[in-house]
mmCIF file of C-alpha atoms in Angstrom:
data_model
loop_
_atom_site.group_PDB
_atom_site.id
_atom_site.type_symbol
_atom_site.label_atom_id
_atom_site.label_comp_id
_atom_site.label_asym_id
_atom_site.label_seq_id
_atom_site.Cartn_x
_atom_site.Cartn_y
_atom_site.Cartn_z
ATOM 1 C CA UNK A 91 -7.868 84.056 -127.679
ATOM 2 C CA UNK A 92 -10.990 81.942 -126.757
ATOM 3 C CA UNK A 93 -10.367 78.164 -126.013
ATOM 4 C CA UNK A 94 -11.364 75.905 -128.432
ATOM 5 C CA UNK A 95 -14.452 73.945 -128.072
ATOM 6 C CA UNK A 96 -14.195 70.395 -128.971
ATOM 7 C CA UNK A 97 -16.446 70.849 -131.989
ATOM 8 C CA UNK A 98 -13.783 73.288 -133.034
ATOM 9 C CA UNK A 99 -10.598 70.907 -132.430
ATOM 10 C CA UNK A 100 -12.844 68.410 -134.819
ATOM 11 C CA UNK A 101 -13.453 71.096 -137.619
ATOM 12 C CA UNK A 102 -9.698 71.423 -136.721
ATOM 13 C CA UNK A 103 -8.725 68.215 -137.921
ATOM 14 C CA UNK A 104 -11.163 66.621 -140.195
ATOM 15 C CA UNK A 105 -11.623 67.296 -143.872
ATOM 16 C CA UNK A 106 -15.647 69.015 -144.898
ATOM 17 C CA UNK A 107 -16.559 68.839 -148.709
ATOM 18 C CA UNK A 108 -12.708 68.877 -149.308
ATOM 19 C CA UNK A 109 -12.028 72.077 -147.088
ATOM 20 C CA UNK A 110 -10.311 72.166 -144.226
ATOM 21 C CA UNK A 111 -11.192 75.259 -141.110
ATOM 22 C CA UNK A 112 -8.874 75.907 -139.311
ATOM 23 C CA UNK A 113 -8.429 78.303 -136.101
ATOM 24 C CA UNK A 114 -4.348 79.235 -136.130
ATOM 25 C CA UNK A 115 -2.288 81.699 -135.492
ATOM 26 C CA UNK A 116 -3.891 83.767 -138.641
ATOM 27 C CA UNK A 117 -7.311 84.438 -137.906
ATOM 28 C CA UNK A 118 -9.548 81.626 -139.798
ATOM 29 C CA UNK A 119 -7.746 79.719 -142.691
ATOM 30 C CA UNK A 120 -9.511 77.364 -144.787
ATOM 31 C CA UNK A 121 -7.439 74.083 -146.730
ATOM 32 C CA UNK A 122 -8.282 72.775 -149.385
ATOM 33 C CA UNK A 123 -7.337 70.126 -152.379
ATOM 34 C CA UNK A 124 -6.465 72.206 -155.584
ATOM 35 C CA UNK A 125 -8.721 72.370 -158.822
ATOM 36 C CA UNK A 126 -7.954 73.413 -162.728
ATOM 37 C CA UNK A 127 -10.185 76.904 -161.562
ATOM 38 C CA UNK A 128 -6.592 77.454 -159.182
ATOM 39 C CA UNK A 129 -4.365 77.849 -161.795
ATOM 40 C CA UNK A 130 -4.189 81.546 -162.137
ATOM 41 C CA UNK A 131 -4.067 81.676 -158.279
ATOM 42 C CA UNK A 132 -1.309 78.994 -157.839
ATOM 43 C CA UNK A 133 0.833 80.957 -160.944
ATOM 44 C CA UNK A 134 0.423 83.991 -158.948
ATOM 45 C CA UNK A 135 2.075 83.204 -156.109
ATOM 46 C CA UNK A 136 4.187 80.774 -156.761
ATOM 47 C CA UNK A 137 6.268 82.867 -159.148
ATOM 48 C CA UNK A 138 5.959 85.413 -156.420
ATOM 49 C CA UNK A 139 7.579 83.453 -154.025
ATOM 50 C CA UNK A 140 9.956 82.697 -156.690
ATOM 51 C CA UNK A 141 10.971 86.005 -157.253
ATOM 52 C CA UNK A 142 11.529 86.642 -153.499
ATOM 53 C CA UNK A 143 13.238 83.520 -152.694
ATOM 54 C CA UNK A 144 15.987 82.650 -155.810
ATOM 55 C CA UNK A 145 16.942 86.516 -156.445
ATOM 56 C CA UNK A 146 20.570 86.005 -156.751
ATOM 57 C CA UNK A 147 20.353 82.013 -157.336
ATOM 58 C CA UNK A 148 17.932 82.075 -160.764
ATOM 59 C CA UNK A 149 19.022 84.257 -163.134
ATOM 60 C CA UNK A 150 16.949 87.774 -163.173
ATOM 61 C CA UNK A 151 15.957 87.129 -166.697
ATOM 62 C CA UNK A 152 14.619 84.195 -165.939
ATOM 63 C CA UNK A 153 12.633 85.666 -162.882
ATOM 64 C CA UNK A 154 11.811 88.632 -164.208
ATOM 65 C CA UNK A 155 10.448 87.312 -167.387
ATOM 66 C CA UNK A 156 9.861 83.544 -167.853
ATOM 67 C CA UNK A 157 8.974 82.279 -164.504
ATOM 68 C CA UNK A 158 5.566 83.382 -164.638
ATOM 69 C CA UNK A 159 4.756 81.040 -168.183
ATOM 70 C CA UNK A 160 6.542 78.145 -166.938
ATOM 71 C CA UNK A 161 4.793 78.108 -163.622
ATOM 72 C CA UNK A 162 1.369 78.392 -165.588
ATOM 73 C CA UNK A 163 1.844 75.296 -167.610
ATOM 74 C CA UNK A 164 3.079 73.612 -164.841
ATOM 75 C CA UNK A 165 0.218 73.821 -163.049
ATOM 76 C CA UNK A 166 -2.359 73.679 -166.016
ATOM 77 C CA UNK A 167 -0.390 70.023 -166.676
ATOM 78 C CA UNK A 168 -0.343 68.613 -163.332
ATOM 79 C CA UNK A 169 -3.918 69.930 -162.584
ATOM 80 C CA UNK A 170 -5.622 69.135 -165.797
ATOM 81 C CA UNK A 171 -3.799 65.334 -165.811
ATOM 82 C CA UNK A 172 -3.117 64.655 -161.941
ATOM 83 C CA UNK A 173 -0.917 61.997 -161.280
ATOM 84 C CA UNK A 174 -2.759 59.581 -158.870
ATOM 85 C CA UNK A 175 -0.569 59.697 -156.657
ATOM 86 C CA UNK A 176 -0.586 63.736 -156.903
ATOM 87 C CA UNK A 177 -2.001 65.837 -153.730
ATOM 88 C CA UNK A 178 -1.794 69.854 -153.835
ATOM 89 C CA UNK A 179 -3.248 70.978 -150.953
ATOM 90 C CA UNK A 180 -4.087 75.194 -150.600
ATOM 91 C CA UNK A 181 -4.264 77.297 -147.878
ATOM 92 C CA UNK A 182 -6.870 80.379 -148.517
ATOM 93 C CA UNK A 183 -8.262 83.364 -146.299
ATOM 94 C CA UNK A 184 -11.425 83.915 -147.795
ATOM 95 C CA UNK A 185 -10.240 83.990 -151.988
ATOM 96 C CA UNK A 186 -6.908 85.268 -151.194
ATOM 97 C CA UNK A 187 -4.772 82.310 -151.541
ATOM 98 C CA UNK A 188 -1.901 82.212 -148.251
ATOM 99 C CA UNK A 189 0.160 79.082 -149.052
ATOM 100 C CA UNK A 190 -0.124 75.712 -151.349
ATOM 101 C CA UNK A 191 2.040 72.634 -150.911
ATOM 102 C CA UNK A 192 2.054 69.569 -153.592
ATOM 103 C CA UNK A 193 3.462 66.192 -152.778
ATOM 104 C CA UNK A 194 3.270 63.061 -154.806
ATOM 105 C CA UNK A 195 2.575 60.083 -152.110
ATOM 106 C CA UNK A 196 5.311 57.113 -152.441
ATOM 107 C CA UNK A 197 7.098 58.371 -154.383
ATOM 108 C CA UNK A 198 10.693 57.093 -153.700
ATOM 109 C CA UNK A 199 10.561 53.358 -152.468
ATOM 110 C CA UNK A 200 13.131 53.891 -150.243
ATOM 111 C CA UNK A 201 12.082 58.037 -148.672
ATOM 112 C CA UNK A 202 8.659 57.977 -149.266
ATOM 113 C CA UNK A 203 6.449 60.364 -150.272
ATOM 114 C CA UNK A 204 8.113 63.365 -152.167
ATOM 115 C CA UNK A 205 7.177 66.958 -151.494
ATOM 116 C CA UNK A 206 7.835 68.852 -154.107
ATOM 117 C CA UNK A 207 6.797 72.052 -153.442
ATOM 118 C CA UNK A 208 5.703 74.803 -150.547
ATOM 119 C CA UNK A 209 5.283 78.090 -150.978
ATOM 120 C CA UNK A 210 4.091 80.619 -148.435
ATOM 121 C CA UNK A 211 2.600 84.130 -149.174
ATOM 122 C CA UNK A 212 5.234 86.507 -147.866
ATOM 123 C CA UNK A 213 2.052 88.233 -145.928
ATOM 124 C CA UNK A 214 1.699 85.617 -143.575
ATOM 125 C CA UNK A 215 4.743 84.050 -143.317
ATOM 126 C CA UNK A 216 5.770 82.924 -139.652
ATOM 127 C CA UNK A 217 1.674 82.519 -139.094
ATOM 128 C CA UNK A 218 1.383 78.475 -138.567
ATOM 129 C CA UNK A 219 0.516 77.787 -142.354
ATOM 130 C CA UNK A 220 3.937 76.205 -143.492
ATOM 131 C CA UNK A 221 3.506 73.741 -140.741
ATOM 132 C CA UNK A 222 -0.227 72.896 -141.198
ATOM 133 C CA UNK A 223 0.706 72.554 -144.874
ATOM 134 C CA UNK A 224 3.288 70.015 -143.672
ATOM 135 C CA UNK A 225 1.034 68.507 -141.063
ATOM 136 C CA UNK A 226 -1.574 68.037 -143.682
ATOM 137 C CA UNK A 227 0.497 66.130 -146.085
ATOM 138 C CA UNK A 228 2.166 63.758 -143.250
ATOM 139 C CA UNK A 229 -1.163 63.042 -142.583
ATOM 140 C CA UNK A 230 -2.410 61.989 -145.313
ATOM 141 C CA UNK A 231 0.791 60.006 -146.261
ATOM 142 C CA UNK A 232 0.168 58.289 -143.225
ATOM 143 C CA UNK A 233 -3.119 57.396 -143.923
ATOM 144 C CA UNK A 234 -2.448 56.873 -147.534
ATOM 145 C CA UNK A 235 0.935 54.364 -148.033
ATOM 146 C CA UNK A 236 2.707 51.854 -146.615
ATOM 147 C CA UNK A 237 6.129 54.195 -146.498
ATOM 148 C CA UNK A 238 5.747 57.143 -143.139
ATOM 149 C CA UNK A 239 8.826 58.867 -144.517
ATOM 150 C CA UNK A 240 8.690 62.361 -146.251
ATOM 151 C CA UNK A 241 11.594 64.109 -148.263
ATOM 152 C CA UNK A 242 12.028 66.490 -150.531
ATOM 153 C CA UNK A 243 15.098 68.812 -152.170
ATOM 154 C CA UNK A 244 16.277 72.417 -151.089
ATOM 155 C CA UNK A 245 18.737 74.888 -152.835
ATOM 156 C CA UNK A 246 21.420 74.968 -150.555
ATOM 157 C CA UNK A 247 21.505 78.917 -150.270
ATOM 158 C CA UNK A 248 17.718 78.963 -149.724
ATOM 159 C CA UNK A 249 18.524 79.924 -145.773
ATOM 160 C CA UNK A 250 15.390 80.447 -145.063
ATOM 161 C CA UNK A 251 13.934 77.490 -146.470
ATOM 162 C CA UNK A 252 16.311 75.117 -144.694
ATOM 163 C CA UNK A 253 16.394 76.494 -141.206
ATOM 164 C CA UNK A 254 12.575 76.081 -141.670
ATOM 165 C CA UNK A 255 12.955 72.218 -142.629
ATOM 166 C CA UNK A 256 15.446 71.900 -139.774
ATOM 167 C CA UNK A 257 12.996 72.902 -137.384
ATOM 168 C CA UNK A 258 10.291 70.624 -138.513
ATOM 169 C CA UNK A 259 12.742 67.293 -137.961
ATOM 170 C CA UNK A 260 14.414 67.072 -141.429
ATOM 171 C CA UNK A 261 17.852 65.755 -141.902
ATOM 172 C CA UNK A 262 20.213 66.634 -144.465
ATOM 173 C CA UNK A 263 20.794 63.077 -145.974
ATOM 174 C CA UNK A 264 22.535 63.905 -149.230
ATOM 175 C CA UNK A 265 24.095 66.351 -151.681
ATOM 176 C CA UNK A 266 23.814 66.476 -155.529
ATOM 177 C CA UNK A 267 24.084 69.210 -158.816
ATOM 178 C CA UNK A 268 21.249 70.909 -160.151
ATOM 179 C CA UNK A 269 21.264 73.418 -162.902
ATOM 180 C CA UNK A 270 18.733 76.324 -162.717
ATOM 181 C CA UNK A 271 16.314 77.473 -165.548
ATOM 182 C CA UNK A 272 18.278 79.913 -167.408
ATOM 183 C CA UNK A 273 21.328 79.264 -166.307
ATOM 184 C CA UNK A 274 24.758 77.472 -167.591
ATOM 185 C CA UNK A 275 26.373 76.945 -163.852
ATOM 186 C CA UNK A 276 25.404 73.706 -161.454
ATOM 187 C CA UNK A 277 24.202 74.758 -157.726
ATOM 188 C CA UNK A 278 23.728 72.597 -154.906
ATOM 189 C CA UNK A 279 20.432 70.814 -154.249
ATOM 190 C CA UNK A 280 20.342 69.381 -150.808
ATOM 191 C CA UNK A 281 17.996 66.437 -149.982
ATOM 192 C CA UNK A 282 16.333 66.460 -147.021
ATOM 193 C CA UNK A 283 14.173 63.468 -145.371
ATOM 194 C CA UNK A 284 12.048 62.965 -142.436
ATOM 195 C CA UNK A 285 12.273 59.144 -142.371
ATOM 196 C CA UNK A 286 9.629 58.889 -140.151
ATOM 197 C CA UNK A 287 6.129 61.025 -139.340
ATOM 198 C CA UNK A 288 6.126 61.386 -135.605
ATOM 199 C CA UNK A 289 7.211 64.728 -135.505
ATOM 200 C CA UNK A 290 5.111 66.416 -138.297
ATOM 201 C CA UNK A 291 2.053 64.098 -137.081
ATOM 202 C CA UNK A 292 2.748 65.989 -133.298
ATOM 203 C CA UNK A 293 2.140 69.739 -135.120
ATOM 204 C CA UNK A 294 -1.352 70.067 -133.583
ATOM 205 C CA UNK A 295 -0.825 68.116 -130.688
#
């Protein structure tokens, strides 16, 4: 792969009518803040990734036939009436959207800002985009509030999930009940924080 000039290590980094290009490991990706037009988009994969990723810890009726409604209005309420402190960042390869994140900035005096979801289009999984999802959210966190530290929660038998956190610097800091849509039983829901940036901030470095 060609080096990159340092024009390119500045597209690389810095924010262009609210996209994002960057040169990864998968070909060009572009990342950019969320609209109401993503909705459909954001549905799509999220339930997806839902389906591939809580077979087995959702119940199937749940997957197979409600997760796709109450992702819509999820979206259609958080991006019709944002919080302020809201950011949902996607990653797209041309209008084929790879991977979204959304975080809400502060949001936990004590961890910081809470990211409450990640998902990752099966198709380019392993690629880099996880972690420049991540790297883009520490970054603006850091630039944004008072409070460096990131956290957010984890089913504990998401494996995949967790070894992924692990490897980006999170620490398993505590463990409470959650009950899943559908469902009458209480699984674990591990909390993991990053109670400081350095590591997610050193992603492009």
């Amino acid at each position: 792969m060609q080096q990159a000039t340092p024009e390119l290590l500045y597209c690389y980094r810095s924010f262009v009518s609210a996209a994002l290009i960057v040169i990864g490991g998968y070909k060009f990706m572009q990342y950019r803040i969320a609209n109401l037009n993503d909705v459909e988009s954001l549905t799509k994969l999220h339930a997806e990734s839902c389906r591939e990723s809580y077979r087995g810890i959702f119940t199937d009726d749940f997957l197979d036939n409600d997760v796709w409604e109450e992702r819509r209005l999820t979206w259609t309420n958080r991006l019709s009436n944002p919080k302020l402190n809201q950011r949902v960042l996607m990653a797209t390869d041309g209008n084929q959207l790879c991977g979204f994140i959304c975080a809400f900035g502060n949001e936990n005096s004590k961890w910081g800002t809470f990211v409450d979801n990640l998902h990752v289009s099966s198709s380019v999984q392993g690629k880099g985009v996880g972690k420049q999802l991540m790297y883009l959210i520490a970054k603006w966190a850091d630039e944004s509030f008072e409070n460096k530290g990131l956290y957010l929660e984890v089913l504990e038998d998401n494996l995949n999930a967790r070894n992924f956190y692990h490897r980006m610097g999170a620490k398993h800091q505590e463990t409470n009940l959650w009950q899943p849509p559908g469902s009458d039983e209480k699984i674990n829901d591990l909390l993991y924080v990053w109670e400081g940036n350095h590591k997610l901030l050193q992603i492009n470095n």
